[in-house]
PDB file of C-alpha atoms and ligand atoms in Angstrom:
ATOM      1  CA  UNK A   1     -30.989   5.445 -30.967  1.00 92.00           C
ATOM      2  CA  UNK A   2     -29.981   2.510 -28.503  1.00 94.00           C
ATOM      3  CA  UNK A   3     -31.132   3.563 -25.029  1.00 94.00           C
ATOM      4  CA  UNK A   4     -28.301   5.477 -23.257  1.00 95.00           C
ATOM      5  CA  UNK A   5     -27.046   4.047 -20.106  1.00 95.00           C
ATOM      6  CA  UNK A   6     -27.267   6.030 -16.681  1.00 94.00           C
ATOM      7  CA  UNK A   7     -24.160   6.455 -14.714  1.00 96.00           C
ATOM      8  CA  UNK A   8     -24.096   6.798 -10.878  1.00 96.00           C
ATOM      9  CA  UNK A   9     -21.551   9.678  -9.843  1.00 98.00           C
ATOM     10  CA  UNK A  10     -18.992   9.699  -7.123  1.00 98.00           C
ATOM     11  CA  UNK A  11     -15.975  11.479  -6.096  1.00 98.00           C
ATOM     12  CA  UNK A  12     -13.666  12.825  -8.797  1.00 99.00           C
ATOM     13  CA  UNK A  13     -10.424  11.030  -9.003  1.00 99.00           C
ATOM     14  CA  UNK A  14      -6.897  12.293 -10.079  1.00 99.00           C
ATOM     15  CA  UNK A  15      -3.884   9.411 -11.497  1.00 99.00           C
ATOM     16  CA  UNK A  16      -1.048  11.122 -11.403  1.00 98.00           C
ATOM     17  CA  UNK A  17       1.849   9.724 -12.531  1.00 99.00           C
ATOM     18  CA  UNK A  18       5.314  10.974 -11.994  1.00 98.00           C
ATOM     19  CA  UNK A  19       8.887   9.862 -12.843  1.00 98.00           C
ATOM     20  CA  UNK A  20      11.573  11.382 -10.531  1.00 98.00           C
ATOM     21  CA  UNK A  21      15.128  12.690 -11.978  1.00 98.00           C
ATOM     22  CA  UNK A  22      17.645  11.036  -9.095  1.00 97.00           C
ATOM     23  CA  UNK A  23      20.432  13.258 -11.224  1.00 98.00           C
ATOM     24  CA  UNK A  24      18.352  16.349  -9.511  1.00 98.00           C
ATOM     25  CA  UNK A  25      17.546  14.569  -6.335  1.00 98.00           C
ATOM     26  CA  UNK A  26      20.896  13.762  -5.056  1.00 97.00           C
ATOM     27  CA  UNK A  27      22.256  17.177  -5.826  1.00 97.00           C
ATOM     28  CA  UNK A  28      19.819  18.784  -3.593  1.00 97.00           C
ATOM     29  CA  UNK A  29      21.952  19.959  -0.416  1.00 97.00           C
ATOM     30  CA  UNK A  30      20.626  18.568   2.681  1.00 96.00           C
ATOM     31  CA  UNK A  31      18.494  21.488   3.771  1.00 97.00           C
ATOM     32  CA  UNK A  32      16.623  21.436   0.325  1.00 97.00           C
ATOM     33  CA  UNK A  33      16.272  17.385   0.869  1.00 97.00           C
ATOM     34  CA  UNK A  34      14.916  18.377   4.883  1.00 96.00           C
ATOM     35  CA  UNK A  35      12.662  21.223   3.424  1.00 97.00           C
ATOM     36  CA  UNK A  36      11.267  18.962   0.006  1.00 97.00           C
ATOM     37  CA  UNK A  37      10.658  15.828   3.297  1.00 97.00           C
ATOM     38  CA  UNK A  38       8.961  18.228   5.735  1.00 97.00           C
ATOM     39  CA  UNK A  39       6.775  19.331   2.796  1.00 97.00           C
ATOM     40  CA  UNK A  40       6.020  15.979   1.893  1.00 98.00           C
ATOM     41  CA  UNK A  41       5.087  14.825   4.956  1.00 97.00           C
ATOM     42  CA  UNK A  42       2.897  17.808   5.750  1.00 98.00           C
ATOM     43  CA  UNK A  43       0.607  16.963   2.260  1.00 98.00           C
ATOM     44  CA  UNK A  44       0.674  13.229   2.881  1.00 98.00           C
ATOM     45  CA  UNK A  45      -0.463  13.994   6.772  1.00 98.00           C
ATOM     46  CA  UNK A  46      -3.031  16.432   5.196  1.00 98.00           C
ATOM     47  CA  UNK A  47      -4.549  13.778   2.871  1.00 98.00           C
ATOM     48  CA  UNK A  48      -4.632  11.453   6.107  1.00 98.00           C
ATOM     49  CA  UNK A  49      -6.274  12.855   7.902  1.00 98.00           C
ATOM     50  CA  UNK A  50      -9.367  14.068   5.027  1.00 98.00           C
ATOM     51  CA  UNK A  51      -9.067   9.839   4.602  1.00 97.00           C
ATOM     52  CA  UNK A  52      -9.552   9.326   8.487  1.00 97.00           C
ATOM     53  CA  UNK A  53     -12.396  11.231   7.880  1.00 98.00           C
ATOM     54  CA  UNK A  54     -13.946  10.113   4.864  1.00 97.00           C
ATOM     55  CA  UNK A  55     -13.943  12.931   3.045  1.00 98.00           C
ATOM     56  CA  UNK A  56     -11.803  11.910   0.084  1.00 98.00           C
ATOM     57  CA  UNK A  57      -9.451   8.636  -0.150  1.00 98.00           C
ATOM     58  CA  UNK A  58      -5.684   8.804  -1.209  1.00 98.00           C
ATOM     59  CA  UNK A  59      -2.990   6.388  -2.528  1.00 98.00           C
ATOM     60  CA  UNK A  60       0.752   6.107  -2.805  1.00 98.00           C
ATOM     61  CA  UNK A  61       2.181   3.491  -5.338  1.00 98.00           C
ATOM     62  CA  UNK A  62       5.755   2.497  -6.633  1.00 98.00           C
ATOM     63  CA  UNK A  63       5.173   2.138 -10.102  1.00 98.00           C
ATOM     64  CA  UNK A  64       7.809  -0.984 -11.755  1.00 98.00           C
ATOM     65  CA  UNK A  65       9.259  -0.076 -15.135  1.00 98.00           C
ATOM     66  CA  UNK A  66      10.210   2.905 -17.075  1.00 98.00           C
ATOM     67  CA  UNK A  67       6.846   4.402 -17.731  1.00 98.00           C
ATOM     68  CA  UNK A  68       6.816   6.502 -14.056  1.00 98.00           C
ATOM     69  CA  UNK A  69       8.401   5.906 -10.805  1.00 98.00           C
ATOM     70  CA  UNK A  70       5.301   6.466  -8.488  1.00 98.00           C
ATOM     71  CA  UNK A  71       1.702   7.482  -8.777  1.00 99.00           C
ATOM     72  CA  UNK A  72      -1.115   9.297  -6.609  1.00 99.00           C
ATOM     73  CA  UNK A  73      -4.574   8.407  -6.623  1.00 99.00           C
ATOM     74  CA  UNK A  74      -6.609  10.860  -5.070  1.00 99.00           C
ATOM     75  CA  UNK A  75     -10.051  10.877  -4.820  1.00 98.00           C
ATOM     76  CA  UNK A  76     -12.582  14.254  -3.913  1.00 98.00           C
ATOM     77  CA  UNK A  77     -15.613  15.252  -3.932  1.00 98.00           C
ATOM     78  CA  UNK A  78     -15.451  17.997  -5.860  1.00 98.00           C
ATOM     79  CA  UNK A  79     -13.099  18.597  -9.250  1.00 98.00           C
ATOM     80  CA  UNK A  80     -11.839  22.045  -7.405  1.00 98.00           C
ATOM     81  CA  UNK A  81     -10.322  20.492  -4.170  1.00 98.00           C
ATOM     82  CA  UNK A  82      -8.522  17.705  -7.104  1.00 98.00           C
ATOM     83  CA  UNK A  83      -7.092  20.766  -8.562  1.00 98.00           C
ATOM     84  CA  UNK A  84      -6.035  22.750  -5.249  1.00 98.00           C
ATOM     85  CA  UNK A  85      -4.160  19.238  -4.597  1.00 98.00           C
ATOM     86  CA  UNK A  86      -2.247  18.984  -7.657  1.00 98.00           C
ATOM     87  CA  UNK A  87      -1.249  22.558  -7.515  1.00 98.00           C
ATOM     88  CA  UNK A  88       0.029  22.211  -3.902  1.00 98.00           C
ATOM     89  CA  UNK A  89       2.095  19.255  -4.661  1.00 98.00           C
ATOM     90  CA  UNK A  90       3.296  21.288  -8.054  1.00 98.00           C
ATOM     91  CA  UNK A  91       4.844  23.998  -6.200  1.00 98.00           C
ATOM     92  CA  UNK A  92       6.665  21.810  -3.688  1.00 98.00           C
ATOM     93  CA  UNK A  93      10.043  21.252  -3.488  1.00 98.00           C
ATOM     94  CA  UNK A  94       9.783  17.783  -4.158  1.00 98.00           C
ATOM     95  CA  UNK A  95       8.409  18.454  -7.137  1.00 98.00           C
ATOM     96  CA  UNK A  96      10.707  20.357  -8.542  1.00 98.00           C
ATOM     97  CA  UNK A  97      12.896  17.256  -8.691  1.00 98.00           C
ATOM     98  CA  UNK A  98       9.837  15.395 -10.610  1.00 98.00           C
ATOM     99  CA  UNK A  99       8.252  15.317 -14.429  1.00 98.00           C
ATOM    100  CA  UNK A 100       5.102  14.229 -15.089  1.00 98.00           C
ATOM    101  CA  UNK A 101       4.632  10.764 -16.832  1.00 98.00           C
ATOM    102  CA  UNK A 102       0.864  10.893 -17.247  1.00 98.00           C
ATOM    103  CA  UNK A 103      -2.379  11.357 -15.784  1.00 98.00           C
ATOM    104  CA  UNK A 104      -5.637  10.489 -15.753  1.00 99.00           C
ATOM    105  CA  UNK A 105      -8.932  12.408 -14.693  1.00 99.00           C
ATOM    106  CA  UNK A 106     -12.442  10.791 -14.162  1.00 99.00           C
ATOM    107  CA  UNK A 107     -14.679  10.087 -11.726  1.00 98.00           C
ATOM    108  CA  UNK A 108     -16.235   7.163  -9.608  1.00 98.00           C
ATOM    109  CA  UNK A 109     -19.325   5.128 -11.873  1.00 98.00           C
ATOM    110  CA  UNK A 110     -21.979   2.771 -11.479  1.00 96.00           C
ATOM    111  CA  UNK A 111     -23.526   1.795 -14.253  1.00 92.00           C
ATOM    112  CA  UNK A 112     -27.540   0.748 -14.270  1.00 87.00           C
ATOM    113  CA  UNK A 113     -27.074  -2.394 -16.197  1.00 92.00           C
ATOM    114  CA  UNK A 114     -27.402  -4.533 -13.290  1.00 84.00           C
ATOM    115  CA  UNK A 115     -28.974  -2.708 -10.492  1.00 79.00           C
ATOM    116  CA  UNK A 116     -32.426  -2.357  -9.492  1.00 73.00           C
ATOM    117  CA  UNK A 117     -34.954   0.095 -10.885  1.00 73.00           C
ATOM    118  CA  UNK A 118     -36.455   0.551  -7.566  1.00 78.00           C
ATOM    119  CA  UNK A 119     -35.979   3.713  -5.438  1.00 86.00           C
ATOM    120  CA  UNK A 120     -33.387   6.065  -5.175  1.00 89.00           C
ATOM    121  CA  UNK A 121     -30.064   4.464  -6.081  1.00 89.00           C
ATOM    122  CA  UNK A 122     -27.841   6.786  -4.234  1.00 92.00           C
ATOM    123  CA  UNK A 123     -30.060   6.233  -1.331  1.00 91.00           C
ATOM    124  CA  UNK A 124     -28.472   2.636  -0.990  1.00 92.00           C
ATOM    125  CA  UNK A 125     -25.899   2.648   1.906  1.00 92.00           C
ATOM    126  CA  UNK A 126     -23.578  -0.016  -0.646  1.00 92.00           C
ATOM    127  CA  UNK A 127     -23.819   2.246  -3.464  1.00 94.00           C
ATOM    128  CA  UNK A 128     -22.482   4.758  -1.175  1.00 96.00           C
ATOM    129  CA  UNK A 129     -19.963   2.857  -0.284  1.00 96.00           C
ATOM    130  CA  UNK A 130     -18.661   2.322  -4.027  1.00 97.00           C
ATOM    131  CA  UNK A 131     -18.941   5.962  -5.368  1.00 98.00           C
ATOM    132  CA  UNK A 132     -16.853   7.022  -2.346  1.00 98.00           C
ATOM    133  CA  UNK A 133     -14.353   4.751  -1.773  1.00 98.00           C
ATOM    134  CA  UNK A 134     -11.800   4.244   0.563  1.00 98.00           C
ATOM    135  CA  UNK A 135      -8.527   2.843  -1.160  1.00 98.00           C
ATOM    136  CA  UNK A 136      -7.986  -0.585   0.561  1.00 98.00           C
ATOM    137  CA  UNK A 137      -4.392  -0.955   2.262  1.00 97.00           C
ATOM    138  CA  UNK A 138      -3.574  -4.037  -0.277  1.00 98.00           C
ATOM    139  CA  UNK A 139       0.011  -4.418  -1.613  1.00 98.00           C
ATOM    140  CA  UNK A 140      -0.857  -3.687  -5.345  1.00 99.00           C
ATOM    141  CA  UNK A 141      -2.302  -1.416  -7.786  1.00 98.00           C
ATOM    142  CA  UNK A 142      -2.908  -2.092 -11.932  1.00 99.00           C
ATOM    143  CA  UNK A 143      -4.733   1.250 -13.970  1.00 99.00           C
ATOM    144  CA  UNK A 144      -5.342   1.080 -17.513  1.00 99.00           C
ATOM    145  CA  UNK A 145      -7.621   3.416 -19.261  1.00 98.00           C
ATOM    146  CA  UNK A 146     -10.082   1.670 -21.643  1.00 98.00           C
ATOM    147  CA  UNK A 147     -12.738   2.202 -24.366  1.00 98.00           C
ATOM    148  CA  UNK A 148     -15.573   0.240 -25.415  1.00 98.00           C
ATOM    149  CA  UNK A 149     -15.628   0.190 -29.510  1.00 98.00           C
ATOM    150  CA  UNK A 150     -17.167   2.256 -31.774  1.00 97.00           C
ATOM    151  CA  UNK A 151     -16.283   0.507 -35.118  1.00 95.00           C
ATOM    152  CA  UNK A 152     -18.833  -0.276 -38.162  1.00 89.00           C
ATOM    153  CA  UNK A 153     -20.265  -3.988 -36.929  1.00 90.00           C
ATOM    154  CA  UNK A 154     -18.654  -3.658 -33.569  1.00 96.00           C
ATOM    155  CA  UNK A 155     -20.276  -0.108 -31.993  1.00 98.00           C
ATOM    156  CA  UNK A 156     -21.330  -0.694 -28.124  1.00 98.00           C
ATOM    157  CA  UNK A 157     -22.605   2.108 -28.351  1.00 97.00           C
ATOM    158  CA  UNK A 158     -25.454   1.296 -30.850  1.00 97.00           C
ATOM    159  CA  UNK A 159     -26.227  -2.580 -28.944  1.00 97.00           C
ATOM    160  CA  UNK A 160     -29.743  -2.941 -27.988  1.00 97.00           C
ATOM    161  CA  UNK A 161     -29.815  -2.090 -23.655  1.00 96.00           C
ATOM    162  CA  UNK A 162     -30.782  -5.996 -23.503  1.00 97.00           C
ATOM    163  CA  UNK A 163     -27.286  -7.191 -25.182  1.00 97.00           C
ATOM    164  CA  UNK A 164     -25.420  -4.846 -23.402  1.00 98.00           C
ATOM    165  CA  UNK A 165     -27.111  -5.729 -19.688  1.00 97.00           C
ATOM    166  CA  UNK A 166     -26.460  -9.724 -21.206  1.00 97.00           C
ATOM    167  CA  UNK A 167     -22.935  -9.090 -21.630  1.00 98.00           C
ATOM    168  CA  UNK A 168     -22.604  -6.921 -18.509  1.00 98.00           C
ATOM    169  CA  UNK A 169     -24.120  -9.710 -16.526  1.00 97.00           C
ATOM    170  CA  UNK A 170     -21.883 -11.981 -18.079  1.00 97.00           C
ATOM    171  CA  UNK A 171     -18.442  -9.693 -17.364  1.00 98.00           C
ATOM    172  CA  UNK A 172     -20.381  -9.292 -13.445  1.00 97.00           C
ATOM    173  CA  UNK A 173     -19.849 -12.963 -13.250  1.00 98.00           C
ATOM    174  CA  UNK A 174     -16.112 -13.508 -14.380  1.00 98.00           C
ATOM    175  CA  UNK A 175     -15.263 -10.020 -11.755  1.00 98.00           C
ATOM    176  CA  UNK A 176     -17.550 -11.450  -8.882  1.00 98.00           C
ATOM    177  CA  UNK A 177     -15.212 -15.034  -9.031  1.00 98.00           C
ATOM    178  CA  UNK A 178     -12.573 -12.538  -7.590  1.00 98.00           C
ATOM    179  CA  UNK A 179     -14.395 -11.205  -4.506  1.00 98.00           C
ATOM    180  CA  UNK A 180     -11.881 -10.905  -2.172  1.00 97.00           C
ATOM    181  CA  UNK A 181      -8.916 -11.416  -4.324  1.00 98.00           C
ATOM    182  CA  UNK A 182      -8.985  -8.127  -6.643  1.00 98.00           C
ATOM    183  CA  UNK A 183     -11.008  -4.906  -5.353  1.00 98.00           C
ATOM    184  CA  UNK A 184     -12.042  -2.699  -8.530  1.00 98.00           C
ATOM    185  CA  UNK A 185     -12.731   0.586  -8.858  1.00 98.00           C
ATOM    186  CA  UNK A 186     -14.368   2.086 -12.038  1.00 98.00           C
ATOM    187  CA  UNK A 187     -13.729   5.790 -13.155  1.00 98.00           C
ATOM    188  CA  UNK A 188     -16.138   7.083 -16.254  1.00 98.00           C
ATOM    189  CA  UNK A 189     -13.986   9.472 -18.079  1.00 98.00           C
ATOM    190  CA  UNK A 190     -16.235  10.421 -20.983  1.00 98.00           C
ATOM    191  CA  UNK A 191     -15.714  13.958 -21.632  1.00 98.00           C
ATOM    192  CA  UNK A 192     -13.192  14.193 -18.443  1.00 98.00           C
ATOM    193  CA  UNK A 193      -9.946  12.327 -20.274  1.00 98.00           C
ATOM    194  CA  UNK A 194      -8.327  10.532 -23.786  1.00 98.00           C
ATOM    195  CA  UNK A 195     -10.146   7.231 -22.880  1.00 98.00           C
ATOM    196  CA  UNK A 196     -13.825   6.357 -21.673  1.00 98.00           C
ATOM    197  CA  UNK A 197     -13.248   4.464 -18.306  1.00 98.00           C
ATOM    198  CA  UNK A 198     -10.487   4.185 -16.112  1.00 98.00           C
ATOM    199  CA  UNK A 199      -9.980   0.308 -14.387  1.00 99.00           C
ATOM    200  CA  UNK A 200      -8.105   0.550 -10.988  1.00 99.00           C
ATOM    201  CA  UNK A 201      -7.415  -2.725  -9.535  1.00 99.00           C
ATOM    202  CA  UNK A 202      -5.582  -3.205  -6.128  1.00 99.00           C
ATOM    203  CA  UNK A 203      -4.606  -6.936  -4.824  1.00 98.00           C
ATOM    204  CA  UNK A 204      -2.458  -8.897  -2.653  1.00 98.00           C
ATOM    205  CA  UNK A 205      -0.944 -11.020  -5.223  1.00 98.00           C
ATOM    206  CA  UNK A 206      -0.267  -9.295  -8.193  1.00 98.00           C
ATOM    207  CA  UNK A 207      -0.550 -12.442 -10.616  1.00 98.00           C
ATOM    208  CA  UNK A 208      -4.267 -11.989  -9.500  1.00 98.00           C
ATOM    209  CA  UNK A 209      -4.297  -8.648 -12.301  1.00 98.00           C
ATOM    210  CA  UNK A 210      -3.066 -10.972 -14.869  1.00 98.00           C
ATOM    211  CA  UNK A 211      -5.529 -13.756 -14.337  1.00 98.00           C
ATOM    212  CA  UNK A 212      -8.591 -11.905 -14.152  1.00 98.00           C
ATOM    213  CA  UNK A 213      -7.467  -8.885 -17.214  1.00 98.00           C
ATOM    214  CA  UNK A 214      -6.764 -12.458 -19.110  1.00 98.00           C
ATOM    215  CA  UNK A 215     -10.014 -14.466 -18.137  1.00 98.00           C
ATOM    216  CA  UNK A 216     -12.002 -11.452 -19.117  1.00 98.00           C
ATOM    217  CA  UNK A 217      -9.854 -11.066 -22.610  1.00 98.00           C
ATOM    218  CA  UNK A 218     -12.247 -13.978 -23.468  1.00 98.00           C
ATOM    219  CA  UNK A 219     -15.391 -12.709 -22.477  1.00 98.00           C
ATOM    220  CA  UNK A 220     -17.456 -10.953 -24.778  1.00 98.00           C
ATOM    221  CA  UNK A 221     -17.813  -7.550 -23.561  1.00 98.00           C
ATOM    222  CA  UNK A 222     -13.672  -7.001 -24.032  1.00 98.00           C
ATOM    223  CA  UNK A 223     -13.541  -9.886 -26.283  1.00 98.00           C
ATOM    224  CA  UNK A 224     -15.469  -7.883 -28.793  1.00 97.00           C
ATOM    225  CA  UNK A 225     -15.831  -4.457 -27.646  1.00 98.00           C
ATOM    226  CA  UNK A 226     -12.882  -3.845 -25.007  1.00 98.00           C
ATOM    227  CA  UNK A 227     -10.044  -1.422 -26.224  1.00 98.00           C
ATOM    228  CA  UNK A 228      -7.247  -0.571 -24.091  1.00 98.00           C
ATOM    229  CA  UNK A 229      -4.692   1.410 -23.034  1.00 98.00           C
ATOM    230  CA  UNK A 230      -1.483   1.362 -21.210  1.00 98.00           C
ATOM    231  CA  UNK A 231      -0.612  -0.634 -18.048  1.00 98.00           C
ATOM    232  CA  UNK A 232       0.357   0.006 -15.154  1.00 99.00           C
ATOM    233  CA  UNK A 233       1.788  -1.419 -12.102  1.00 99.00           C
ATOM    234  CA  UNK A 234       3.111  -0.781  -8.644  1.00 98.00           C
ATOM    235  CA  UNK A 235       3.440  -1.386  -5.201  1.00 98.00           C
ATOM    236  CA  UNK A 236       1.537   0.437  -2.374  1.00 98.00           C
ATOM    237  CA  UNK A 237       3.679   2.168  -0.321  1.00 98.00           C
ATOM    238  CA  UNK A 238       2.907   4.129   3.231  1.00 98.00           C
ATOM    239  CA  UNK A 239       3.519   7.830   3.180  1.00 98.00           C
ATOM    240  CA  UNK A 240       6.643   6.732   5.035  1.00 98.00           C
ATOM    241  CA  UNK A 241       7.401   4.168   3.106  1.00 98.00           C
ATOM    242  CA  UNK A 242       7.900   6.792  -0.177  1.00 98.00           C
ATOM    243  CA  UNK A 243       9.710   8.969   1.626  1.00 98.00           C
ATOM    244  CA  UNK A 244      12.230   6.288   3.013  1.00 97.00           C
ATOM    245  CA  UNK A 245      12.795   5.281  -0.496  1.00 96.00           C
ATOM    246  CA  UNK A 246      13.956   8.673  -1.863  1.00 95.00           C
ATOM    247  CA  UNK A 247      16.832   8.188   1.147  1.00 86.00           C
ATOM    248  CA  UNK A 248      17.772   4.822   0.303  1.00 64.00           C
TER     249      UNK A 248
HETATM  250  O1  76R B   1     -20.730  -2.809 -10.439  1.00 80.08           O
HETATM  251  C1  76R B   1     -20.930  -4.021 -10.329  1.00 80.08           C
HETATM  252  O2  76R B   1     -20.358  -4.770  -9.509  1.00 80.08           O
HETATM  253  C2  76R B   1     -21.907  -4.629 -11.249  1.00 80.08           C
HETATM  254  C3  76R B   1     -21.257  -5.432 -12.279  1.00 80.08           C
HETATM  255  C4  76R B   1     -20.199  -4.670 -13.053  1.00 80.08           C
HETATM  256  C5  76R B   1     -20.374  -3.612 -13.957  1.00 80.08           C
HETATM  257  C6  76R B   1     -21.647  -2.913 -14.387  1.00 80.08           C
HETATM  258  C7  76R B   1     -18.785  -4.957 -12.984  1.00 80.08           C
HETATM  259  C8  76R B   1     -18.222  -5.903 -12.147  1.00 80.08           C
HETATM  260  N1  76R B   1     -18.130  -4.145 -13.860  1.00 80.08           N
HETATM  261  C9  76R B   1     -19.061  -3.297 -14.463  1.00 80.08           C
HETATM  262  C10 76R B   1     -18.805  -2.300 -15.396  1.00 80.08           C
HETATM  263 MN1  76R B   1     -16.179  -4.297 -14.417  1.00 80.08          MN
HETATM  264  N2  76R B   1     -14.232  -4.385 -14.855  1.00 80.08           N
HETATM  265  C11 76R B   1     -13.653  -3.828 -15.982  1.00 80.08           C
HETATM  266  C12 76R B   1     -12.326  -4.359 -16.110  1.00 80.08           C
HETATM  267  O3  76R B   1      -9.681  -5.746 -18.625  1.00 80.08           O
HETATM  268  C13 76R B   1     -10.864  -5.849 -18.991  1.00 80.08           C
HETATM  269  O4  76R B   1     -11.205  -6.701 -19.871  1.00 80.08           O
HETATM  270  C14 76R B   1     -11.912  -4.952 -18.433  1.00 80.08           C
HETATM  271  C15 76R B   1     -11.416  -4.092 -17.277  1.00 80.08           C
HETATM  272  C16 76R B   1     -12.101  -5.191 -15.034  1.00 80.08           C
HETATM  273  C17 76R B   1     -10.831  -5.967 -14.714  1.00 80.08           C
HETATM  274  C18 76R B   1     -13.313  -5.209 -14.253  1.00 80.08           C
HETATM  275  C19 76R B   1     -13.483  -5.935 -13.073  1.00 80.08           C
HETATM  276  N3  76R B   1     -16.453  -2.848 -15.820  1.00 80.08           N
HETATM  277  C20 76R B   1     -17.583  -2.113 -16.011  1.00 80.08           C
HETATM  278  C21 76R B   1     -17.316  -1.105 -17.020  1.00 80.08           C
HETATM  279  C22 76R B   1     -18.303  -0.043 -17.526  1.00 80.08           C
HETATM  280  C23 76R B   1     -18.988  -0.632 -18.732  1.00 80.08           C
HETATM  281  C24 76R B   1     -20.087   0.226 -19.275  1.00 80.08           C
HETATM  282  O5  76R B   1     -20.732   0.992 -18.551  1.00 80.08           O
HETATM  283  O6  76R B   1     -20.337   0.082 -20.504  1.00 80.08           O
HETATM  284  C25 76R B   1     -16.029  -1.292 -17.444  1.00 80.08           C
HETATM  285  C26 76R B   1     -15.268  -0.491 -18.481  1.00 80.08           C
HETATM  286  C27 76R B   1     -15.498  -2.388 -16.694  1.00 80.08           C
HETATM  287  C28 76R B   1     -14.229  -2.902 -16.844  1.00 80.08           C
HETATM  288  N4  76R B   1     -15.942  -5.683 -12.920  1.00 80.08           N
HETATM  289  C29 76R B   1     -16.884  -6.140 -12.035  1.00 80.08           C
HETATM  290  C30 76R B   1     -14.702  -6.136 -12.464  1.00 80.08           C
HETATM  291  C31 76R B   1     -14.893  -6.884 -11.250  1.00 80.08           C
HETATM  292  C32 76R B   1     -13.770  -7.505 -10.416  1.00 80.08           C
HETATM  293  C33 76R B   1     -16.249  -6.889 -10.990  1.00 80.08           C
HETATM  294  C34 76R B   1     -16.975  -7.536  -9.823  1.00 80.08           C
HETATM  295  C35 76R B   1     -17.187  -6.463  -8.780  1.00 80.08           C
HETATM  296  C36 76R B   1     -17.816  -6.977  -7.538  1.00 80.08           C
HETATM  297  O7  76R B   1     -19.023  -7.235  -7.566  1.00 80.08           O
HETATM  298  O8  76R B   1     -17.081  -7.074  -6.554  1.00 80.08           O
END
């Protein structure tokens, strides 16, 4: 058996993609549109203020084209407050006017290909950091779920650690030439969801998630071994941002 790989563990993290049925929407009376708003802002002030405070991280997005019309990413440290979330925006008003487009459940990973075997990892302030991230206030987001191959001749899974750690270097490199340009954030999903990783990406230009998703197509690791999902993309929006846009 090829030597497993160890994960680092961070906060859980709900995609939740929605589309929203105008038809509904604009035949709410004006009370029901007041009462679905007031709700709205209440949960969006609520998952403020547990961002002010570090103890989670939330994001509204616009998604373009017809596979949703907005997304949540919500990240916890625990699976239960995830759930308590999702069921709170479920029985909203709002909601009522919305049908789910898909979702996506995993949770923040490290991998130990590159990092040192000395110490405690967790103990590292910058590991920290990336297992409990704070969504950065850039103007786009990209997620696609993707595998890494399990075919006869192509299996990750059986590589030798070395080749893997070589072609994880190698993958480091291309992501590291976009420090400052893209921010990433890895979600394992093995046993959580349908795929093995999710790949958030957020950016101020979004011809940056073409580039890089491109450069890397010819890199080994998803060259050879990278299997993916669908796309998508949106536009960060402000809590009052999305709830402009459902008057406009
Ligand atoms: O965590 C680190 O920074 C160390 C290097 C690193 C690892 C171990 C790293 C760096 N990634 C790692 C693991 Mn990545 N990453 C993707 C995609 O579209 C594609 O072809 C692939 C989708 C992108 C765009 C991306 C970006 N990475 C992984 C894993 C887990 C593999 C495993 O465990 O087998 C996946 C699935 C994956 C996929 N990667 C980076 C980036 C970027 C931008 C970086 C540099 C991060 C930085 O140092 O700032």
């Amino acid at each position: 058996m090829a030597e497993a790989a160890e994960t680092l563990d961070g906060w859980y993290c709900l995609h939740d993609f929605r589309t929203i049925n105008w038809t509904e929407w604009k035949a709410f009376s004006s009370a029901e549109k007041q009462e679905a708003i007031a709700e709205l802002n209440q949960l969006f002030s609520d998952w403020d203020l547990n961002h002010q405070v570090h103890e989670g991280s939330y994001g509204i997005y616009s998604i373009l084209g017809q596979k949703a019309d907005f997304a949540f990413m919500l990240l916890r440290p625990t699976m239960e407050e995830l759930s308590t979330i999702e069921t709170q925006f479920n029985k909203s008003k709002f909601a009522e006017i919305t049908e789910p487009a898909y979702s996506f459940v995993s949770v923040v990973e490290l991998s130990n290909y590159l990092g040192s075997k000395n110490g405690d990892p967790y103990a590292h302030p910058l590991v920290q950091k990336r297992l409990k991230p704070t969504l950065p206030d850039m103007g786009y987001f990209c997620f696609y779920p993707m595998d890494k191959k399990r075919q006869y001749g192509d299996n990750w899974y059986m590589l030798p650690m070395e080749e893997r750690k070589n072609l994880m270097r190698s993958h480091g490199q291309i992501g590291r030439s976009y420090a400052g340009t893209i921010t990433q954030i890895i979600t394992g999903s093995v046993g959580l969801d349908d795929w093995e990783w999710g790949v958030t990406l957020f950016a101020n230009d979004p011809l940056q998630f073409k580039k890089i998703v491109y450069e890397m197509r010819f890199d080994e690791a998803s060259a050879r071994f990278g299997e993916f999902g669908p796309f998508y993309v949106g536009l960060h929006q402000s809590p009052d941002a999305f709830i402009q846009s459902l008057s406009l």
